[in-house]
PDB file of C-alpha atoms in Angstrom:
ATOM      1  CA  UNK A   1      20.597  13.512   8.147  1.00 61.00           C
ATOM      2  CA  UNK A   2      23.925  13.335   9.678  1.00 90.00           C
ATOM      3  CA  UNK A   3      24.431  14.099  13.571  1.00 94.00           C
ATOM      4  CA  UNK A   4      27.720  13.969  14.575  1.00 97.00           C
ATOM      5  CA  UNK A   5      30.856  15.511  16.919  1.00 98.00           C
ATOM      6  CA  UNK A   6      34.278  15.691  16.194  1.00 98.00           C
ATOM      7  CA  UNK A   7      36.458  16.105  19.433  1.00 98.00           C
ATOM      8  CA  UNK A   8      39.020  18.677  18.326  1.00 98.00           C
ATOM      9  CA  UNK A   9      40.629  19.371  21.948  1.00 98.00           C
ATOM     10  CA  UNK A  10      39.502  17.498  25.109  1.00 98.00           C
ATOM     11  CA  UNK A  11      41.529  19.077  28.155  1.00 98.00           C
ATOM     12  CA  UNK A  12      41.338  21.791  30.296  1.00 97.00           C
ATOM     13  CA  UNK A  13      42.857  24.876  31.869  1.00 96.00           C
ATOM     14  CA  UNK A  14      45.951  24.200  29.997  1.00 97.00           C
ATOM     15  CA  UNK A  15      47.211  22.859  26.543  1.00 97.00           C
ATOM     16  CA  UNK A  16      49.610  19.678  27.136  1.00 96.00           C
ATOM     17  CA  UNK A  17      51.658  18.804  24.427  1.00 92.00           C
ATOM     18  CA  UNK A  18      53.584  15.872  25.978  1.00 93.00           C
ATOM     19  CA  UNK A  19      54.224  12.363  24.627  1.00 95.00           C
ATOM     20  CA  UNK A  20      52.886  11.592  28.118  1.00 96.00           C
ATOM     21  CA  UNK A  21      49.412  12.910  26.570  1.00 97.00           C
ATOM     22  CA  UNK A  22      49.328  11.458  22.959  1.00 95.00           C
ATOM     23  CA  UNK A  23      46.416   8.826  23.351  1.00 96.00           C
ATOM     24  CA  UNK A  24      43.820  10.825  24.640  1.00 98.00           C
ATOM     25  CA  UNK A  25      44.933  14.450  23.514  1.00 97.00           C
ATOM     26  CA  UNK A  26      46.484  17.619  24.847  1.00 97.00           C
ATOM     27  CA  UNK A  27      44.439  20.828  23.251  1.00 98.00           C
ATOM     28  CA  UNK A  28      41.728  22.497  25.129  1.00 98.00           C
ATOM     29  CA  UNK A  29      38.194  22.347  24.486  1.00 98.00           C
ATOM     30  CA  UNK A  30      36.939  22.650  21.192  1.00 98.00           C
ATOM     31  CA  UNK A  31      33.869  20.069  19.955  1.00 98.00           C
ATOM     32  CA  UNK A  32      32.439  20.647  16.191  1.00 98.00           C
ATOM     33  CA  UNK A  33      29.265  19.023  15.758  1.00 97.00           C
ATOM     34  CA  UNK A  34      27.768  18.208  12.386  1.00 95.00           C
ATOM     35  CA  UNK A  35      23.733  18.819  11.861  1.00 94.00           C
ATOM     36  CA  UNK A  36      22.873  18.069   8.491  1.00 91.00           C
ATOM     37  CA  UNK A  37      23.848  20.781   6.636  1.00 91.00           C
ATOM     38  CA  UNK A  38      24.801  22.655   9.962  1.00 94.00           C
ATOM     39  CA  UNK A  39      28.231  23.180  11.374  1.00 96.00           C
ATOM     40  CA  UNK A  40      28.924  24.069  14.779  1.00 97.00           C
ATOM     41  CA  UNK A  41      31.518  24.691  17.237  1.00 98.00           C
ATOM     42  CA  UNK A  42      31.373  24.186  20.474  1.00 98.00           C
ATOM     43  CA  UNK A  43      34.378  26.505  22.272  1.00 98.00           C
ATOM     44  CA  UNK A  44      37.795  27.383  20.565  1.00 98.00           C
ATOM     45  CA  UNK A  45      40.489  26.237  22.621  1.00 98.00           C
ATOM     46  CA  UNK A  46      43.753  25.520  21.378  1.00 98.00           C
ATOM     47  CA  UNK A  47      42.087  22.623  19.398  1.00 98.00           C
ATOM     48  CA  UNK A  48      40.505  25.104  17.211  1.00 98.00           C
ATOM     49  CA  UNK A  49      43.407  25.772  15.235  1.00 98.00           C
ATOM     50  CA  UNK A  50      43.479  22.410  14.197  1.00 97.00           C
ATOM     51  CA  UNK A  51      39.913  22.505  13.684  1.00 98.00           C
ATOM     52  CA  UNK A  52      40.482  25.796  11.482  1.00 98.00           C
ATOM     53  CA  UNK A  53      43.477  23.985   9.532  1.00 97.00           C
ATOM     54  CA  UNK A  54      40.780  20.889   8.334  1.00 97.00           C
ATOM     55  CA  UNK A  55      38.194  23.551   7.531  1.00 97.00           C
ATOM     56  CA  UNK A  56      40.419  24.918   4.666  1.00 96.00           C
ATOM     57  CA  UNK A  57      40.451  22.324   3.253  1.00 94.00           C
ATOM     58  CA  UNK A  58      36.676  21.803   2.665  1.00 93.00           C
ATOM     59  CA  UNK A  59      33.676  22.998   1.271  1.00 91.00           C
ATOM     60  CA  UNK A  60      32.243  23.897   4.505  1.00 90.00           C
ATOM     61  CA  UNK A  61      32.434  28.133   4.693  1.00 95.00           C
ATOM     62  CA  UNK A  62      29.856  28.492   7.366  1.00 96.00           C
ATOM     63  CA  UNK A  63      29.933  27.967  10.488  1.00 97.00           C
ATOM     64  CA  UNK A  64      27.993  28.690  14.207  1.00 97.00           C
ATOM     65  CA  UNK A  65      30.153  28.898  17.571  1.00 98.00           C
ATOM     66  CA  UNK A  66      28.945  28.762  20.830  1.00 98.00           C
ATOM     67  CA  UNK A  67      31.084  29.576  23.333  1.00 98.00           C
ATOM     68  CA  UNK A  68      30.650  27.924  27.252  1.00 97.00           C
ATOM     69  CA  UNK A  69      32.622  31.178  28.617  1.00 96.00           C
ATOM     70  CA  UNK A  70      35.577  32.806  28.387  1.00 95.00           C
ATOM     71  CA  UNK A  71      38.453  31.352  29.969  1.00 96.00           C
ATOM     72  CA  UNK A  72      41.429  31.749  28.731  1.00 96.00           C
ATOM     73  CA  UNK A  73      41.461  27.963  27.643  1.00 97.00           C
ATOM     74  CA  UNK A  74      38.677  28.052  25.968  1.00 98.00           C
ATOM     75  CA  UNK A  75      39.126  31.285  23.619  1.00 98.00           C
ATOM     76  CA  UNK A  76      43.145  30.892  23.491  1.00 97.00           C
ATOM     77  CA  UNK A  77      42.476  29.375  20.003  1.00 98.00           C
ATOM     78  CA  UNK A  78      40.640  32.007  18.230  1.00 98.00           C
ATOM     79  CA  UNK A  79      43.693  34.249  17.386  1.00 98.00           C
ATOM     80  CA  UNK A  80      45.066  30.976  15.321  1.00 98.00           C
ATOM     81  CA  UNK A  81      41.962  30.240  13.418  1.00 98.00           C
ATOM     82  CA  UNK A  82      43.268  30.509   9.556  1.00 97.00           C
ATOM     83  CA  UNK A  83      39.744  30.320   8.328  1.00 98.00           C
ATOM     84  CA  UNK A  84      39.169  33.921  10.244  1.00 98.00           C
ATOM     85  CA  UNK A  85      41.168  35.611   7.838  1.00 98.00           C
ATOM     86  CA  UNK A  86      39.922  34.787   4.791  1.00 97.00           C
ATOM     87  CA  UNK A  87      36.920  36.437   2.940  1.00 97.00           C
ATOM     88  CA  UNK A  88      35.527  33.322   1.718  1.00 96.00           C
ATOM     89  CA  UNK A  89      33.980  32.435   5.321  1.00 98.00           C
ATOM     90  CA  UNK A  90      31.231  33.083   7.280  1.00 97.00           C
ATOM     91  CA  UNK A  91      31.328  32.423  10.571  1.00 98.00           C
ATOM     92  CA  UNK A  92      28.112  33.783  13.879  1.00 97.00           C
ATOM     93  CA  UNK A  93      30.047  33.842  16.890  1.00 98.00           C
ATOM     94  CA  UNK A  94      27.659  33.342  20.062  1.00 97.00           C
ATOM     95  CA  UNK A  95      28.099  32.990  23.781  1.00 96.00           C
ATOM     96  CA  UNK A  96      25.806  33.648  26.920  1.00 95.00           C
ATOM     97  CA  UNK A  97      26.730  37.317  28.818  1.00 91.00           C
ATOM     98  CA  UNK A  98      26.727  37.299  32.421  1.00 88.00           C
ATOM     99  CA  UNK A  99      26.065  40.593  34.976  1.00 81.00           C
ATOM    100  CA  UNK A 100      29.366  42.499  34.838  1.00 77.00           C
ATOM    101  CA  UNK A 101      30.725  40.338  32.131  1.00 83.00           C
ATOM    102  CA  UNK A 102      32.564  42.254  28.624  1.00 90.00           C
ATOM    103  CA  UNK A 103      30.509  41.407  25.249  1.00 93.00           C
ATOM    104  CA  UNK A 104      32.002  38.696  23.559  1.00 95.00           C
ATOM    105  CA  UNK A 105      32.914  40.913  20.901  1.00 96.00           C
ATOM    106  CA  UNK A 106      35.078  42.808  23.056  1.00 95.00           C
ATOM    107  CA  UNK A 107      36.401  39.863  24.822  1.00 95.00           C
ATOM    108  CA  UNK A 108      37.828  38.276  21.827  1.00 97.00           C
ATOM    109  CA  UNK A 109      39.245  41.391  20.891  1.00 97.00           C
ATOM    110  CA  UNK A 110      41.400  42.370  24.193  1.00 96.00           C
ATOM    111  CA  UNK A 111      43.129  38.654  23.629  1.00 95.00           C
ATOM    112  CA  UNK A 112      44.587  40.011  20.637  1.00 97.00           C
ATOM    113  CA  UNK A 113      45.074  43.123  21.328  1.00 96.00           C
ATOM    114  CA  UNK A 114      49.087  44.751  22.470  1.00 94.00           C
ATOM    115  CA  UNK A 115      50.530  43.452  24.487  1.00 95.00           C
ATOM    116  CA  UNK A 116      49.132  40.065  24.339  1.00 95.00           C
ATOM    117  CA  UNK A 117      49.149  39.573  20.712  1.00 96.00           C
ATOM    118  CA  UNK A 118      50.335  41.313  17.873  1.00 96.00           C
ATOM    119  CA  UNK A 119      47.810  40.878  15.031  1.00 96.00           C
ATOM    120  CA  UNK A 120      44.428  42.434  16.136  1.00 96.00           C
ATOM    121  CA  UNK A 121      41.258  40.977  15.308  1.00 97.00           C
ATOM    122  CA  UNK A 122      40.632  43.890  12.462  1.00 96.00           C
ATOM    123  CA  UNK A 123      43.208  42.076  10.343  1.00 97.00           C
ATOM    124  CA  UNK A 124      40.685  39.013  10.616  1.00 98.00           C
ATOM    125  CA  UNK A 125      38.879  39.219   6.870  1.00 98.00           C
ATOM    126  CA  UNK A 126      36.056  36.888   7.237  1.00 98.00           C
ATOM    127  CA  UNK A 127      32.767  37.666   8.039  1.00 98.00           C
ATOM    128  CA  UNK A 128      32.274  37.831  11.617  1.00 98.00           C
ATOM    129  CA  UNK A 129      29.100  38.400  13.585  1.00 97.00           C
ATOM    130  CA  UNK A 130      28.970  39.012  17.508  1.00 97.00           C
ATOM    131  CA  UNK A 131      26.081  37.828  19.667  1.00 96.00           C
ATOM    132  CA  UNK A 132      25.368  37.974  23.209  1.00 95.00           C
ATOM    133  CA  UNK A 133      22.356  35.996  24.607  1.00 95.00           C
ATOM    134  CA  UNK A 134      20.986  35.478  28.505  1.00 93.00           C
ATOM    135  CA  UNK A 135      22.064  31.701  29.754  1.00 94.00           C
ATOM    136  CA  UNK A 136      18.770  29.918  29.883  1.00 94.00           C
ATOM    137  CA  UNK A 137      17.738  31.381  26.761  1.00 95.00           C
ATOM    138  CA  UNK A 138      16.569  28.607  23.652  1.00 96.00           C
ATOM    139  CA  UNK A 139      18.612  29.731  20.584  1.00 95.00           C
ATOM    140  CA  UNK A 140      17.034  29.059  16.767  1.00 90.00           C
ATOM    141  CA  UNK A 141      19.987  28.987  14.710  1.00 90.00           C
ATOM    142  CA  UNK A 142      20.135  29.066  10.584  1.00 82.00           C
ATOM    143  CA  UNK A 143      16.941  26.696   9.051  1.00 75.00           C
ATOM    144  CA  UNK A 144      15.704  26.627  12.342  1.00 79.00           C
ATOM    145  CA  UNK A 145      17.906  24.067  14.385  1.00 89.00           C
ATOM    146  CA  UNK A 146      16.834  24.711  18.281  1.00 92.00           C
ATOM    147  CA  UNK A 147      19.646  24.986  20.947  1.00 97.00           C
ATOM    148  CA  UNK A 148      19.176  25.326  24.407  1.00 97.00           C
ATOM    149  CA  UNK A 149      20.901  27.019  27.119  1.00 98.00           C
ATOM    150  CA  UNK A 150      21.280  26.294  30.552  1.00 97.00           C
ATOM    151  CA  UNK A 151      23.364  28.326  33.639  1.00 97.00           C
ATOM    152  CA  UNK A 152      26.298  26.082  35.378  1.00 97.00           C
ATOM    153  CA  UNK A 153      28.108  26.654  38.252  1.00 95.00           C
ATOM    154  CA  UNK A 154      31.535  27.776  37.478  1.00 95.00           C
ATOM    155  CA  UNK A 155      33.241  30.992  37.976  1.00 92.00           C
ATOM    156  CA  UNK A 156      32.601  34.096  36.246  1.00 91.00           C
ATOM    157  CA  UNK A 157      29.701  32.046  34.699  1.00 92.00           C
ATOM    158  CA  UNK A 158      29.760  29.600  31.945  1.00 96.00           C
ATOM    159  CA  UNK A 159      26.885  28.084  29.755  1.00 97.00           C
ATOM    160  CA  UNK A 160      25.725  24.160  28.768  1.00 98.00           C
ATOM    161  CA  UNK A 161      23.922  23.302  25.382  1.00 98.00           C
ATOM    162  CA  UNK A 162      21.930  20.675  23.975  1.00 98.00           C
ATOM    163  CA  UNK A 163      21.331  20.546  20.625  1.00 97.00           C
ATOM    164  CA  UNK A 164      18.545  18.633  19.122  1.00 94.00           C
ATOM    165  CA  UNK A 165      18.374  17.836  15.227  1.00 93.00           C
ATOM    166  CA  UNK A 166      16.178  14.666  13.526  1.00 90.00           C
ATOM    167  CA  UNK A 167      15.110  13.017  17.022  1.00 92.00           C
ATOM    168  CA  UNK A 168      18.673  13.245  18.023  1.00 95.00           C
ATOM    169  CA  UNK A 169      20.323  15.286  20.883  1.00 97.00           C
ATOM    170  CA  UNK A 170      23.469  16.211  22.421  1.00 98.00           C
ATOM    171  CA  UNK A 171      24.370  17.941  25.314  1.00 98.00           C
ATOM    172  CA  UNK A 172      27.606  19.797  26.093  1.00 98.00           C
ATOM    173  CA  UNK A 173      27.881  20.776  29.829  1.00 98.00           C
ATOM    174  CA  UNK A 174      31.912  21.444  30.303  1.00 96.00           C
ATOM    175  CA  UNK A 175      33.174  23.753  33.525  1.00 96.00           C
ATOM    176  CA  UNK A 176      30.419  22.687  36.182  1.00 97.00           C
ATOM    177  CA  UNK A 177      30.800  22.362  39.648  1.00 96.00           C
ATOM    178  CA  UNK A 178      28.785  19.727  41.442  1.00 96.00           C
ATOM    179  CA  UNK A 179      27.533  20.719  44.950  1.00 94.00           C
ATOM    180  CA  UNK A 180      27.601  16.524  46.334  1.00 93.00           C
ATOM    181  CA  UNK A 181      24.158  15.111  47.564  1.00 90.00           C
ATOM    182  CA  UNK A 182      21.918  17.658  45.279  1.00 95.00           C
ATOM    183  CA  UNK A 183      21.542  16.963  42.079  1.00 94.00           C
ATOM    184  CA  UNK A 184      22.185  20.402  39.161  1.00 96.00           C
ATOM    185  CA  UNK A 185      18.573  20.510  38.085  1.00 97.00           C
ATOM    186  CA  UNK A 186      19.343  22.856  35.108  1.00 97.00           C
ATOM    187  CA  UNK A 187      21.611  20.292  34.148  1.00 98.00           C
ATOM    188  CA  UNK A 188      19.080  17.414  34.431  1.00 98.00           C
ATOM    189  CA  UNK A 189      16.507  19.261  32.430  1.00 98.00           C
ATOM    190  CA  UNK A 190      19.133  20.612  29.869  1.00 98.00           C
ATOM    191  CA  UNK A 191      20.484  16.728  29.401  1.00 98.00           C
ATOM    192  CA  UNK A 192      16.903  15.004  29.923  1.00 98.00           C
ATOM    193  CA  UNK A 193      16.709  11.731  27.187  1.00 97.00           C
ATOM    194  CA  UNK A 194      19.964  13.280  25.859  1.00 98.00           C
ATOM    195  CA  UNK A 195      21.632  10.542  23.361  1.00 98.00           C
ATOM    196  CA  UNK A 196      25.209  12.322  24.129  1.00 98.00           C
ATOM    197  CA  UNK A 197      26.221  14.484  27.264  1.00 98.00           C
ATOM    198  CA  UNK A 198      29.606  15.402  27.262  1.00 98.00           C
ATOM    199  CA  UNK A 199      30.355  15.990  30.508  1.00 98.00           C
ATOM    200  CA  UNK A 200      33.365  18.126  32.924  1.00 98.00           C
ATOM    201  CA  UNK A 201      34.975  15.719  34.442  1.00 97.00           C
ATOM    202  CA  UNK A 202      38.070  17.159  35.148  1.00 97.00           C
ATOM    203  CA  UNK A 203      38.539  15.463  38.859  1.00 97.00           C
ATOM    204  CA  UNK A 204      38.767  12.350  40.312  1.00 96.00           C
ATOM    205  CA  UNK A 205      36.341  12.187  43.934  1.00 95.00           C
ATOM    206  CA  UNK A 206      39.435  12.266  45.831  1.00 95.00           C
ATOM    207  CA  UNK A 207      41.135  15.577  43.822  1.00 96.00           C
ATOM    208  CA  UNK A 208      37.284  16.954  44.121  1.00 95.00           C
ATOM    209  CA  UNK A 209      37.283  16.933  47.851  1.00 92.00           C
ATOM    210  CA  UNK A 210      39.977  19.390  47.380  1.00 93.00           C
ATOM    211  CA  UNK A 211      39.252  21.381  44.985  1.00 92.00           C
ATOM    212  CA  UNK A 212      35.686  23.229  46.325  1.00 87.00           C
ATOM    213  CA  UNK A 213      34.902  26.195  44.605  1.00 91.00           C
ATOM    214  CA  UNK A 214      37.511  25.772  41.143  1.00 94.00           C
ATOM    215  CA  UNK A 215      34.653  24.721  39.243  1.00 95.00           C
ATOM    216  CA  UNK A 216      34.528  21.490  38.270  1.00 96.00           C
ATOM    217  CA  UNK A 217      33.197  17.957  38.674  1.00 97.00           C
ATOM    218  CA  UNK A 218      33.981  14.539  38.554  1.00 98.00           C
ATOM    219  CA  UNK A 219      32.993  11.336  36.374  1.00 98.00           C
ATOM    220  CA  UNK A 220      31.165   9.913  39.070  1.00 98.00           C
ATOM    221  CA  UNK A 221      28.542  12.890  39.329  1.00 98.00           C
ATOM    222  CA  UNK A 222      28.311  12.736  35.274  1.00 98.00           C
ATOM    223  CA  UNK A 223      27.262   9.347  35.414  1.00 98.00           C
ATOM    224  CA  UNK A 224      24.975  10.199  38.252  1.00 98.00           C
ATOM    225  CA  UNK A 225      23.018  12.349  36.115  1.00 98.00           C
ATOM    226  CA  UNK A 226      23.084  11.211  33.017  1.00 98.00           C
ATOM    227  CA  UNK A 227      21.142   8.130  34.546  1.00 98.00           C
ATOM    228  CA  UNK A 228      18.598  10.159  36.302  1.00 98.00           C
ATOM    229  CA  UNK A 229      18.058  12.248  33.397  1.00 98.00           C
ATOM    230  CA  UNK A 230      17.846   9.393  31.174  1.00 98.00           C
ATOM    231  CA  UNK A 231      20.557  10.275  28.937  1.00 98.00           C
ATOM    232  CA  UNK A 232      22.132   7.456  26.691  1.00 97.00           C
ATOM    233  CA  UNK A 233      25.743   7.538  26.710  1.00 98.00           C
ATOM    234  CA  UNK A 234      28.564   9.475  28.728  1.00 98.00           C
ATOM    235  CA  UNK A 235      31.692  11.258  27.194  1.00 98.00           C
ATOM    236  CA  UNK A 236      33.952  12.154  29.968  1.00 98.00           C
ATOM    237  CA  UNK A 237      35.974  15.598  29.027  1.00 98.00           C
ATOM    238  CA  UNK A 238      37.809  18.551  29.780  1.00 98.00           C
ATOM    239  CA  UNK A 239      40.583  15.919  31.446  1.00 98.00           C
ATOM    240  CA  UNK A 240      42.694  17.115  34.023  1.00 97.00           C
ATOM    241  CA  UNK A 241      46.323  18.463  32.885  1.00 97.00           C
ATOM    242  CA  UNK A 242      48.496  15.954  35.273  1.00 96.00           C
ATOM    243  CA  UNK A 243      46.077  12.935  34.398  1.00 97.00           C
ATOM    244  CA  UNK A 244      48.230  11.323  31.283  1.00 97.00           C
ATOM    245  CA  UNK A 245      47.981   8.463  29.348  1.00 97.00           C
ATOM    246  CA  UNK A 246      47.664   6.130  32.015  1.00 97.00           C
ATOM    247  CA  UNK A 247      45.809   7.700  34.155  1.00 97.00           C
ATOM    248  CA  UNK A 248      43.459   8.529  31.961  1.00 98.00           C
ATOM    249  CA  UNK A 249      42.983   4.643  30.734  1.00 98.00           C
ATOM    250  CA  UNK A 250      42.485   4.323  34.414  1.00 98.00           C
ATOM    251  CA  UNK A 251      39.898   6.206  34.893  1.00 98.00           C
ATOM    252  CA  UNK A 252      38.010   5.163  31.651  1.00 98.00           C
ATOM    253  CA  UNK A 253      38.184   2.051  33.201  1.00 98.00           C
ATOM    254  CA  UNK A 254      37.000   2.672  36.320  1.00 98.00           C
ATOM    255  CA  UNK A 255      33.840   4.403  35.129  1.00 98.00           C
ATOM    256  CA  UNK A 256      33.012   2.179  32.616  1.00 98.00           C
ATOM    257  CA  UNK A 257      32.530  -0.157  35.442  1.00 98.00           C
ATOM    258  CA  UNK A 258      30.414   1.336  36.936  1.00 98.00           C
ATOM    259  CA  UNK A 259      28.211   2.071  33.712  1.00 98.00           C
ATOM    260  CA  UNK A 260      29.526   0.602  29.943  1.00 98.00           C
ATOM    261  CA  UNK A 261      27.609   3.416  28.635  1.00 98.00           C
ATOM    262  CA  UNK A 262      30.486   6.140  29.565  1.00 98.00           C
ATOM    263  CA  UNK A 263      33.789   6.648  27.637  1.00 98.00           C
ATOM    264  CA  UNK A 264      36.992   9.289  28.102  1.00 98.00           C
ATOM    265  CA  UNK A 265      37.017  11.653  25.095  1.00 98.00           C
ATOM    266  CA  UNK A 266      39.977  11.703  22.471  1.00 98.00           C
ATOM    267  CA  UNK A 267      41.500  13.727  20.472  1.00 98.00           C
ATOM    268  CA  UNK A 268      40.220  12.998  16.936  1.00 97.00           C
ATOM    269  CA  UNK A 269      37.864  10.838  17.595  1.00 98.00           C
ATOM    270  CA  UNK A 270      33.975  11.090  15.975  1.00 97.00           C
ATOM    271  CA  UNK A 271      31.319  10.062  17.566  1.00 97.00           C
ATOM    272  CA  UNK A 272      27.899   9.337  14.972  1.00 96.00           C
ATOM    273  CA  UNK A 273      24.411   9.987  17.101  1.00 93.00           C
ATOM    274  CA  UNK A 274      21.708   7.362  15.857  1.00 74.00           C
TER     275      UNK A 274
END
């Protein structure tokens, strides 16, 4: 059975449409994975519209998406998802809820609501469903495919997944923040044997240093773990806006060696779990 992901949009905090940016991709995050007969999506940043555009012109009309949190750059997609608004598709939207935190129902909602956007999510024809689970929880989705959850360390909250289907797993653990010397163990458990961990690596160490408390990590901690935990190979992602082309080829390089099982995500690319 088929077990793959699709990366749709591969940067963070902000899109960055910029010739400087065309190798490696400048939409936010927004992952679909492929599970036999399952489809699901894994955030909708601004790569989701894409994502939405290609979906129209399939036979796929179902569809689960888990949602890490709700940052703007990872929801800023949803109001641009053409597939939303038309009757013909189904789609279970889910994400974990935090203490004090909106339901994701109302959270996508306020986005596009005045004045932020002018068509609200009422217009949106397909059929949507809303629901809110506690990070940490294991999910059973449609046919009984098992996801689990796991709490990281970012503000506001956000949540990993691993997804297992037909001895295969992949892990998604985007917006983390590494404390140095002590090791995430919800990560380690969530990415344990894991044949794909795509992993925050927004910083370099020397931008890290810098950057305590904004919530993310670095390529060095995501190879860190993904050896303890056993995991098989590394995709670096949620790239840093002002790392381009180059830089981005740099750091590929760098990591790689250190361990030739890691790569940098792009735009586009598929990546087939076996």
């Amino acid at each position: 059975m088929a077990f793959s992901a699709t990366f749709w949009g591969v940067r963070g905090t902000i899109p960055c449409p910029s010739s400087t940016h065309m190798r490696f991709g400048g939409n936010t995050s927004c992952v679909e994975v492929t599970a036999g007969d399952h489809t699901i999506i894994l955030d909708c940043g601004t790569g989701f519209r894409a994502l939405g555009k290609d979906l129209i012109s399939r036979t796929t009309r179902r569809a689960t998406i888990l949602l890490s949190h709700f940052h703007l750059d990872h929801i800023a997609g949803f109001p641009f998802f053409q597939p939303a608004y038309k009757p013909d598709f189904s789609f279970r939207i889910m994400a974990g809820r935090f203490n004090a935190c909106p339901d994701i129902r109302s959270v996508l909602a306020t986005q596009m609501d005045p004045p932020l956007f002018p068509v609200p999510m009422r217009t949106m024809r397909a059929d949507l469903t809303f629901e809110d689970f506690r990070p940490g929880d294991t999910l059973t989705l449609d046919g009984g495919l098992t996801v689990r959850t796991a709490v990281l360390n970012h503000p506001d909250g956000a949540c990993g997944y691993r997804i297992d289907h037909d001895g295969h797993s992949l892990a998604y653990v985007t917006d983390t923040e590494h404390v140095p010397d002590a090791p995430d163990r919800n990560i380690l458990e969530l990415i344990d044997g894991a044949d794909l961990v795509i992993y925050d690596a927004t910083y370099t160490e020397k931008e890290f240093a810098c950057k305590a408390g904004w919530g993310h990590s670095t390529w060095v901690e995501g190879i860190k773990l993904c050896q303890s935990a056993g995991a098989r190979r590394l995709a670096l992602f949620h790239h840093e806006p002002d790392h381009d082309d180059t830089g981005m080829e740099e750091i590929e390089a760098e990591a790689q060696s250190v361990w030739s099982s890691v790569f940098a995500a792009r735009e586009g690319e598929t990546v087939t779990l076996e």
